[in-house]
Phi, psi and omega in degrees: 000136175269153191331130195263139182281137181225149204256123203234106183283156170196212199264140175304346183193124194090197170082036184310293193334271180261036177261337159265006165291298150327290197303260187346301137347280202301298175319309183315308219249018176116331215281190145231163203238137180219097182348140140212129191264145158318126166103349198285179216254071166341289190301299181336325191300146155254149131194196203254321169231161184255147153227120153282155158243163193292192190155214175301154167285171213264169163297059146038309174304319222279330174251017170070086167191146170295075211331122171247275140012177151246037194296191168268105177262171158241086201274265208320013154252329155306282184313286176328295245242327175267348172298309169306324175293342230242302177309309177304314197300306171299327167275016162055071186241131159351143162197145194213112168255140144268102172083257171246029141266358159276329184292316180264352144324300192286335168301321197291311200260042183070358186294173185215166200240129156293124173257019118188206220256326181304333183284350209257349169271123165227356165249358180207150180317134208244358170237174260237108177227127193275003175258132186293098189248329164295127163278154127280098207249108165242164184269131217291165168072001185286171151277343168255005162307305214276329182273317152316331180090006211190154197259344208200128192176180190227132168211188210275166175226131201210050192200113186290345189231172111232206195293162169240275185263156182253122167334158178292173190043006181247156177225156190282088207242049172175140163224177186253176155339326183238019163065031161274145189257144210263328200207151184249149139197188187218114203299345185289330185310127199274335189177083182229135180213185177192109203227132167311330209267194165254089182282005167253037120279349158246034194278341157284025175253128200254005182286338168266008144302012189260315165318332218241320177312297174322316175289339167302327188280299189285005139308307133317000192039049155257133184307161171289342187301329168315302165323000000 
């Protein structure tokens, strides 16, 4: 069987480190991997799955909403990344958000964003660490509960923003401590997930290789009970 191609989005330029993590992951589990950068010939791209990664926060306009902040945007990575989000939902393909590809996923789907975080903590730390420091809390019986295996478990925090209201069809199946919301899906779905935290900075771990494994699976039409 050939490899199913998966579209591993990012920034026209840096974000090496966990964007060949990606790559790497999607090669571990069968798939191949294929960059796509702001400017590439969209329509032209074939694949089978998504993966957004995380990054800058999104444009505050993609959800009708006003700059309360000052961050760093990327309008020609917004644009690339809702498009790719746009194409999966309609053909109904795997999509895996990272970060601020679960933040835009939920925006793709009416959803809205806290743009930030800090007033909104009060059990947990507000800075940015690639070590699994952080609790999780998931919800039993969720699909991304049934693929960590566990209810509860640590992971890393790399993020000025999340979700507020959750987009349509999707539900909220993980929150951290202070009840920020860590993970997403949408039950209708074949594979549709959005997880705050980054797991391809966990990849010796192996419950967060599962994410990525599942997306492979259902690329394949293989059930998740298989992961």
């Amino acid at each position: 069987m050939k490899r199913p191609v998966i579209a591993i989005t990012g920034p026209a330029r840096g974000a090496f480190g966990p964007r060949s993590l990606v790559a790497c992951a999607v090669w571990l589990y069968g798939g191949k991997p294929l960059q796509v950068r702001p400017g590439d010939p969209l329509r032209e791209l074939r694949y089978d799955g998504v993966v957004v990664t995380g990054g800058h926060d999104i444009d505050p306009v993609l959800y009708a909403a006003e700059p309360e902040v000052q961050p760093k945007y990327d309008p020609e990575r917004d644009a690339l990344e809702s498009a790719v989000i746009d194409d999966a939902l309609a053909r109904h393909l795997p999509l895996l958000g990272i970060c601020r590809g679960a933040q835009l996923l939920n925006a793709r789907r009416g959803g809205n964003l806290f743009q930030e975080l800090k007033s909104h903590r009060k059990m947990t730390s507000n800075r940015w660490t690639v070590l699994p420091l952080k609790t999780l809390q998931v919800a039993p019986h969720s699909f991304v509960g049934r693929l960590l295996r566990t209810d509860r478990c640590r992971i890393n925090s790399l993020h000025n923003q999340a979700i507020d209201r959750v987009g349509a069809d999707l539900i909220v199946t993980g929150r951290d401590l202070d009840g920020i919301v860590q993970a997403i899906e949408d039950p209708g779905h074949p594979f549709l997930v959005g997880v705050q935290w980054h797991p391809e900075f966990l990849l010796l771990i192996r419950r967060q290789r599962r994410l990525f494994k599942a997306l492979l699976a259902a690329c394949k039409g293989r059930p998740p009970a298989e992961v």
